[in-house]
Amino acid sequence: MPKMIPIMALMLFFLCLGCKKEPGKTQENLPTCLIVSSYHKEYAWQQGLEKGFRPVLKGKCASRYFYMDTKRNPAPEFCGQKALEAKALIESLKPAVVIASDDNASKYLVQPYYKDADLPFVFCGVNWSVKEYGYPYSNVTGMIEVVAIKPLITQAKRIVPGARRIACITSNTLTELKVALRVKEIYRAEGVKFTNLVATNMADFKRVYKQAQGYDYILFWGYVGIKDWDDAAAKDFIGKHSKKLTIGLNRWSYPYVMLVFNIVPEEQGRYAAEAALKILEGTKPADIPIIANHEWNIIMNEALLDIIKIKLPGDLRRKAKRVE
Amino acid sequence: MAQKEPLVSRETILALRMKRELLVTVLIGVIVTAALIAVTWNGVRQRGLKTLEYKYGLIKESVLQNINAGDAVAKSMQALFHSSVQVDADQFRIFSEEILSRYSFIRSTSYYPRVYSRERQAFEKEQRDWGFISYEIFEYNTNHEKKTAGARNKYFPVLFQYPFSPETASLFGYDILSSPGFFRSIAKTIESGEPVPSEPYKWKYGEGRGYKLFIAVYEGKNVPATRKERKEKASGVISLTIDPKSLFGKEDLPRDIVISLAVFPLPGKKGFTVFHSGDGKTVTKSALPLPDLALEYPIRVSQQRFHLSLAKGLFLSDINYRLLIISFVIGLTFCMGSFIIVRRGGKLKILAHKRKLAEEAMAESEKKFRGIFENAEEGIFQYSSGGRILTANPAFAKIFGYDSPEEIIETIADIKDFVHDRGASLDVYQKQLSEYNTVSGFEISLYKKNRDIIFTKINVHSVFDEAGELLYYEGILEDITQKKHVEELKREKEASEAANRAKSEFLANMSHDIRTPMNAILGFTELLESEINDNTQKRYLSSISASGKTLLNLINDILDLSRIEAGKLEPQLKPVNLHTVLGEIELMFSHRVTEKGLDLITDIDESLPRGLLLDEYRLKQVLINLIGNAVKFTAAGSISISVQYENPTGGTSAPDIIFLVRDTGIGIPEEQLDRIFKPFQQQQGQDSGTFGGTGLGLAITRRLVEMMGGEISVRSEQGRGSTFRTRLKEVQVTAVIPEHEDESDYHQYIVEFEENSVLVVDDIDYNRELVKEFLKEYNLTIIEANNGEHAVEQARRFMPGVILMDMKMPVMTGYEATEIIKQDESLINIPVVALTASAMTGDEDLSMEAGCNGFLRKPVSRGELVSELARFLPHSKKERAAVSKESGNGSVISFVPGSLSPEMKSRLPRLLERLETEFMGNWELVKKTMIFSGILDFAAEVMELGEEFRLEPLAEWGKKLREAAQGFDVERVRVRLGSFPGLVAAVRACLG
């Protein structure tokens, strides 16, 4: 037995060698990536973004999240206060790069405090025109959120060939009106008559929805800006009065429209995270062009589609997610 | 009997024999070694070939299969584009994702639409509008730096690509056609409709090279049948990036086989190696180390041609190496022995040869230095301690005006005879030479043979023999007379430029110092004019104002002339409508002409293009000068202005524009026609008391015309009148037709500022006083500072809404103060408007560089000041006309129901329905978003509606909105849009 002791000791030594942690970057010595989100963590869009961020950043940088929560608190004073908190966090944390998701992070944090600063920023989810934030800056790149209008128009042409008069139902919110105006410009260039019908409350909605049935097809952006929206009453009304194809652009509008063309938050998150890593590798933000998203999905409300007995092309049916 | 001496000694014969034997031994060794290697090699080859044929076959099949797969993938992508209405980025992504997951040899996919040069702008704009905010079609220069793609008939820019990441995003817009390596393959795929490989290129996926497989896509659902149609209907190109290494499969390649794959992009042209598993060199049969083990396979799939070469290297394990080593040692021994013998003989030969070369080099060197000596431009000489010239080259003789070196050597007894300056210079020269034995760069004036004086630079040193005795002096002499002249001229030029700078500074200071009091004179005059009612006093004020403006014009004229002469004035070209300009000028002079009882006739060729690229301000200056003179010198009769154009080159894009200004005035004597265009020259006998003027007008006019690339001439008859003819050459026609601008904002609107404060910074008290007076009717608090330092203090203390900053002040200038303000985080957002009396070009740029947000030039009028402040301070505007209308009937647009015809009334319900359904929604779109392109569309829609219903006020409303939007006048647009519900209400009211 005593002869075995040295042999066992040797084996133990080699086992210990095997147990030793592999050398590499630990969480402590990774650079810090701060993600400043305009919205709150539980918001569906935000969760999609984070699905994009996390796998890309994992093991490459230590991620910290700050939620401005401005979806639930849109008052400018609140947004400004949250931006100051984010700024204080940046100053204490000294991150290597900041990802600013959605408009308010750009509007209240990047534009006033970090224009052309040394700290690099990557934005994502900024609605369409970034010019109002003065982008591009030397220290900022990112991905613009362009709603899936192009595929919507292309596919609508296939579904309703020869359409010449389009109605669009919007609330009175700036975001919806901006998108509607852009769509109007496209249709106008193609010689298609575009009429915007504004609904600020439920009664308005019922009136304009009926009026819109006189057009070739209808775009409806959703109920968010419509006061006293009654979910059950709206579904009932739409079920009874729909004669034409209705199309939306927001994933949450699918109970009220037949087709939804929506963009994918994961793409925004993934691209922003990849850009952040490129910056950490030494690429200047200005050398990464600001671009728009590419991906889109389609959601098909089969129950509503059945009312108007319209047939979708096979490839769209295959791509579509079906909901009741 | 004495033995006969042999002809060759025995030792020599033995040595020769030994050499021969050595040679024979070496030969036998080499033959035996070669035979052994050959036998061994043949055995290896036979065994190797049998096993390799199977291995080679597997490799070839793998490559062939993958090339076939690539061909099929390319065709399926082509089919995707042909079968879809419009493939978008997402469809492309989904399809590409599928392909890349299946075929590891395809690394990426891209799509390049065809864009004709005429479509380029619209295409780029579309991409930018859709989120690629910096999208442009670009190419790479030779340093691989991005640059805007040059003009070409068509482009194939990257529009879609997969994988899509921040790394590949920078390729969006890259014109694939700009790459010579791809150009021919793209042309070929377009012509054939088939997949065509490109030349290989160094890629970003690591070491080695890849190639692209291009396939064209066409308009319509199929590949067109004929080559001509294919060329016409190609709508884009798809590319697959191929990793040649992966064509051999996922398994690791056999290490003992050298594999080489070459691609032939174009039939009959050279091929390119895209993969080589060996040392990277191109593998061909003859280049292989062991050609017997190489096999080659040509591969052809559709339009794709490849050449696969496989070769097996020779390894020690394959052969009986002991035998080879023995053979090798024997051969090496013989070879080394032979080498030593040959080497010794060779060394001797080399030594002989080296000696010969050295002799030749010495001769060559002698020849070369002789050449330098003979052909040098500097004089080279030697002279004895007694001053006798010993040697001289031809240049030395030439410098002194002698025909040959011999002549100068014979003629000159003492070199000091040349010296012109025999005083201090000669003493210094001799002292230096005797003390240091060398003189370097010594400048001295000398006499030539003809006693002309020349300036020379001399380098001389003493030459001694081995015992240290002086032999002679030798040196180089350079004639620097010409250089001296040039230096002199340069000094004169610099003096002249300094004088010009002084003149410019003087003009700037003079202008500033005159404008500063003028600001107060004209400003307070303007204030008094609105406060005084007495007609006599008003006349006096008018005289002060007119005199002040005349003085200002004089300063401007002098500055213009100065700028022109300094070459600092350049035409600022923009689209100009001459029909409008002529109308404005006619309006400008109508009052004066009527006062003098003259007729003013304008005539413009109706076919003259509406859009011409001209410097409108300077053109107006020219016309106003000419017409002003015509009015001044014409007592009775008429003044006519005609505008014509000619196309001397026959084209239509750049006509010559001719302006004729005729008058029936006093005319100009023929002998004075030349001098009227010269500065400060007036027509002799012209009574300056009667006609006034400085004599600068026509001088400036001529220079302005010349600056715009034109010429001016005059014909005149004394007592009958004059005709000034101005021809502007090759004026560019533009499709942009400028709109007629409205009258100024200030006169059109009443501005009402919200409560705010203005910091007025000026070292002159009365200038601050003037601003205070100008703004006293407004809801603005005025804070004052009398220098830049004080301004910064006041700004920190009061945080004003805007700062009016004089730029030239004692203690601290406005530039410095503005820079401090703009670096202070608490003050950075306060707008600073430069208010300066300086009128030199570049002042505005300097102010903007310092951080100013606006610029006003003294003397400033109340209108200019208020308009500028309105850019920065919160305010509301009321249309002067609208105010009166509002007060009348409560609606911006008024319809009088009684004035409408029954037919019109019958159309109103339909109009109202459309306004309330179609237009109100669209109005809310533009009112809330304030996006100007949308506002312009909306204005056009309202105008169309007004015309459709023949309702003039409606069309007029749309027109006014369009004008405001075109002028990017946010406030006017907002006010007008705000009145739209009132317009609808007015229509409703008409229906009762």
mmCIF file of C-alpha atoms in Angstrom, chain B residues 107-223:
data_model
loop_
_atom_site.group_PDB
_atom_site.id
_atom_site.type_symbol
_atom_site.label_atom_id
_atom_site.label_comp_id
_atom_site.label_asym_id
_atom_site.label_seq_id
_atom_site.Cartn_x
_atom_site.Cartn_y
_atom_site.Cartn_z
ATOM 1 C CA ARG B 107 -20.062 31.291 -48.952
ATOM 2 C CA SER B 108 -22.384 34.160 -49.868
ATOM 3 C CA THR B 109 -24.964 35.343 -52.367
ATOM 4 C CA SER B 110 -25.570 38.782 -53.822
ATOM 5 C CA TYR B 111 -27.998 40.445 -56.168
ATOM 6 C CA TYR B 112 -27.124 43.406 -58.387
ATOM 7 C CA PRO B 113 -29.975 45.118 -60.274
ATOM 8 C CA ARG B 114 -29.123 46.799 -63.553
ATOM 9 C CA VAL B 115 -29.320 50.575 -63.182
ATOM 10 C CA TYR B 116 -28.973 52.763 -66.266
ATOM 11 C CA SER B 117 -27.153 56.040 -65.719
ATOM 12 C CA ARG B 118 -30.401 57.954 -66.300
ATOM 13 C CA GLU B 119 -32.023 55.975 -63.473
ATOM 14 C CA ARG B 120 -29.094 56.301 -61.084
ATOM 15 C CA GLN B 121 -30.214 59.343 -59.106
ATOM 16 C CA ALA B 122 -33.720 58.025 -58.606
ATOM 17 C CA PHE B 123 -32.382 54.587 -57.656
ATOM 18 C CA GLU B 124 -29.965 56.014 -55.076
ATOM 19 C CA LYS B 125 -32.649 58.288 -53.660
ATOM 20 C CA GLU B 126 -35.053 55.396 -53.336
ATOM 21 C CA GLN B 127 -32.537 53.385 -51.324
ATOM 22 C CA ARG B 128 -31.816 56.385 -49.113
ATOM 23 C CA ASP B 129 -35.536 57.020 -48.626
ATOM 24 C CA TRP B 130 -35.930 53.437 -47.536
ATOM 25 C CA GLY B 131 -33.429 53.617 -44.730
ATOM 26 C CA PHE B 132 -29.972 53.226 -46.314
ATOM 27 C CA ILE B 133 -29.306 56.844 -45.506
ATOM 28 C CA SER B 134 -25.878 57.055 -47.116
ATOM 29 C CA TYR B 135 -26.552 54.737 -50.050
ATOM 30 C CA GLU B 136 -24.706 55.575 -53.231
ATOM 31 C CA ILE B 137 -23.305 53.576 -56.106
ATOM 32 C CA PHE B 138 -19.583 53.366 -55.531
ATOM 33 C CA GLU B 139 -16.436 51.696 -56.749
ATOM 34 C CA TYR B 140 -12.949 51.175 -55.356
ATOM 35 C CA ASN B 141 -9.890 53.079 -56.493
ATOM 36 C CA THR B 142 -6.487 51.485 -56.937
ATOM 37 C CA ASN B 143 -5.788 51.843 -53.182
ATOM 38 C CA HIS B 144 -9.031 50.000 -52.442
ATOM 39 C CA GLU B 145 -10.650 53.155 -51.123
ATOM 40 C CA LYS B 146 -14.322 53.814 -51.756
ATOM 41 C CA LYS B 147 -15.240 56.502 -54.276
ATOM 42 C CA THR B 148 -18.434 57.518 -56.001
ATOM 43 C CA ALA B 149 -18.843 55.422 -59.126
ATOM 44 C CA GLY B 150 -17.792 57.269 -62.255
ATOM 45 C CA ALA B 151 -20.139 57.967 -65.161
ATOM 46 C CA ARG B 152 -21.029 54.796 -67.036
ATOM 47 C CA ASN B 153 -23.866 53.722 -69.236
ATOM 48 C CA LYS B 154 -25.081 51.282 -66.626
ATOM 49 C CA TYR B 155 -24.306 49.952 -63.162
ATOM 50 C CA PHE B 156 -24.852 46.731 -61.275
ATOM 51 C CA PRO B 157 -24.736 47.821 -57.608
ATOM 52 C CA VAL B 158 -25.108 45.437 -54.665
ATOM 53 C CA LEU B 159 -28.729 45.573 -53.468
ATOM 54 C CA PHE B 160 -29.218 42.288 -51.594
ATOM 55 C CA GLN B 161 -26.653 40.084 -49.996
ATOM 56 C CA TYR B 162 -26.509 37.158 -47.674
ATOM 57 C CA PRO B 163 -25.077 36.759 -45.065
ATOM 58 C CA PHE B 164 -26.210 40.227 -44.060
ATOM 59 C CA SER B 165 -24.084 41.688 -41.237
ATOM 60 C CA PRO B 166 -22.345 44.965 -40.290
ATOM 61 C CA GLU B 167 -19.280 43.624 -42.090
ATOM 62 C CA THR B 168 -21.037 43.047 -45.404
ATOM 63 C CA ALA B 169 -23.229 46.143 -45.053
ATOM 64 C CA SER B 170 -20.406 48.328 -46.306
ATOM 65 C CA LEU B 171 -20.677 46.576 -49.688
ATOM 66 C CA PHE B 172 -24.193 47.838 -50.389
ATOM 67 C CA GLY B 173 -23.978 50.028 -53.468
ATOM 68 C CA TYR B 174 -20.702 48.563 -54.753
ATOM 69 C CA ASP B 175 -20.911 48.490 -58.538
ATOM 70 C CA ILE B 176 -19.747 45.003 -59.449
ATOM 71 C CA LEU B 177 -19.307 46.151 -63.038
ATOM 72 C CA SER B 178 -16.419 48.398 -61.936
ATOM 73 C CA SER B 179 -14.272 45.334 -61.287
ATOM 74 C CA PRO B 180 -12.304 44.349 -64.407
ATOM 75 C CA GLY B 181 -12.079 40.764 -63.076
ATOM 76 C CA PHE B 182 -15.866 40.470 -63.086
ATOM 77 C CA PHE B 183 -16.816 42.639 -66.023
ATOM 78 C CA ARG B 184 -16.287 40.033 -68.762
ATOM 79 C CA SER B 185 -17.996 37.259 -66.827
ATOM 80 C CA ILE B 186 -21.050 39.483 -66.247
ATOM 81 C CA ALA B 187 -21.205 40.347 -69.951
ATOM 82 C CA LYS B 188 -20.948 36.658 -70.779
ATOM 83 C CA THR B 189 -23.718 35.545 -68.424
ATOM 84 C CA ILE B 190 -25.994 38.291 -69.758
ATOM 85 C CA GLU B 191 -25.358 37.133 -73.319
ATOM 86 C CA SER B 192 -25.814 33.451 -72.555
ATOM 87 C CA GLY B 193 -28.258 33.386 -69.628
ATOM 88 C CA GLU B 194 -26.082 30.622 -68.155
ATOM 89 C CA PRO B 195 -23.909 30.569 -65.000
ATOM 90 C CA VAL B 196 -20.430 31.945 -65.741
ATOM 91 C CA PRO B 197 -17.523 31.849 -63.277
ATOM 92 C CA SER B 198 -15.375 34.917 -62.650
ATOM 93 C CA GLU B 199 -11.662 35.318 -62.371
ATOM 94 C CA PRO B 200 -10.500 34.434 -58.855
ATOM 95 C CA TYR B 201 -10.071 37.215 -56.326
ATOM 96 C CA LYS B 202 -8.618 37.577 -52.859
ATOM 97 C CA TRP B 203 -11.511 37.433 -50.462
ATOM 98 C CA LYS B 204 -12.227 38.186 -46.842
ATOM 99 C CA TYR B 205 -12.892 34.585 -45.775
ATOM 100 C CA GLY B 206 -9.262 33.976 -44.819
ATOM 101 C CA GLU B 207 -6.307 32.813 -46.869
ATOM 102 C CA GLY B 208 -6.503 31.929 -50.529
ATOM 103 C CA ARG B 209 -8.818 33.040 -53.249
ATOM 104 C CA GLY B 210 -12.386 32.416 -54.274
ATOM 105 C CA TYR B 211 -14.411 33.117 -57.360
ATOM 106 C CA LYS B 212 -17.920 34.224 -58.101
ATOM 107 C CA LEU B 213 -20.456 32.359 -60.165
ATOM 108 C CA PHE B 214 -22.619 34.898 -61.970
ATOM 109 C CA ILE B 215 -25.980 34.342 -63.536
ATOM 110 C CA ALA B 216 -28.107 36.993 -65.221
ATOM 111 C CA VAL B 217 -31.805 37.584 -64.572
ATOM 112 C CA TYR B 218 -34.153 39.083 -67.122
ATOM 113 C CA GLU B 219 -37.404 40.956 -67.414
ATOM 114 C CA GLY B 220 -40.273 38.531 -67.837
ATOM 115 C CA LYS B 221 -40.629 34.983 -66.687
ATOM 116 C CA ASN B 222 -38.021 33.236 -68.850
ATOM 117 C CA VAL B 223 -34.540 33.647 -70.235
#
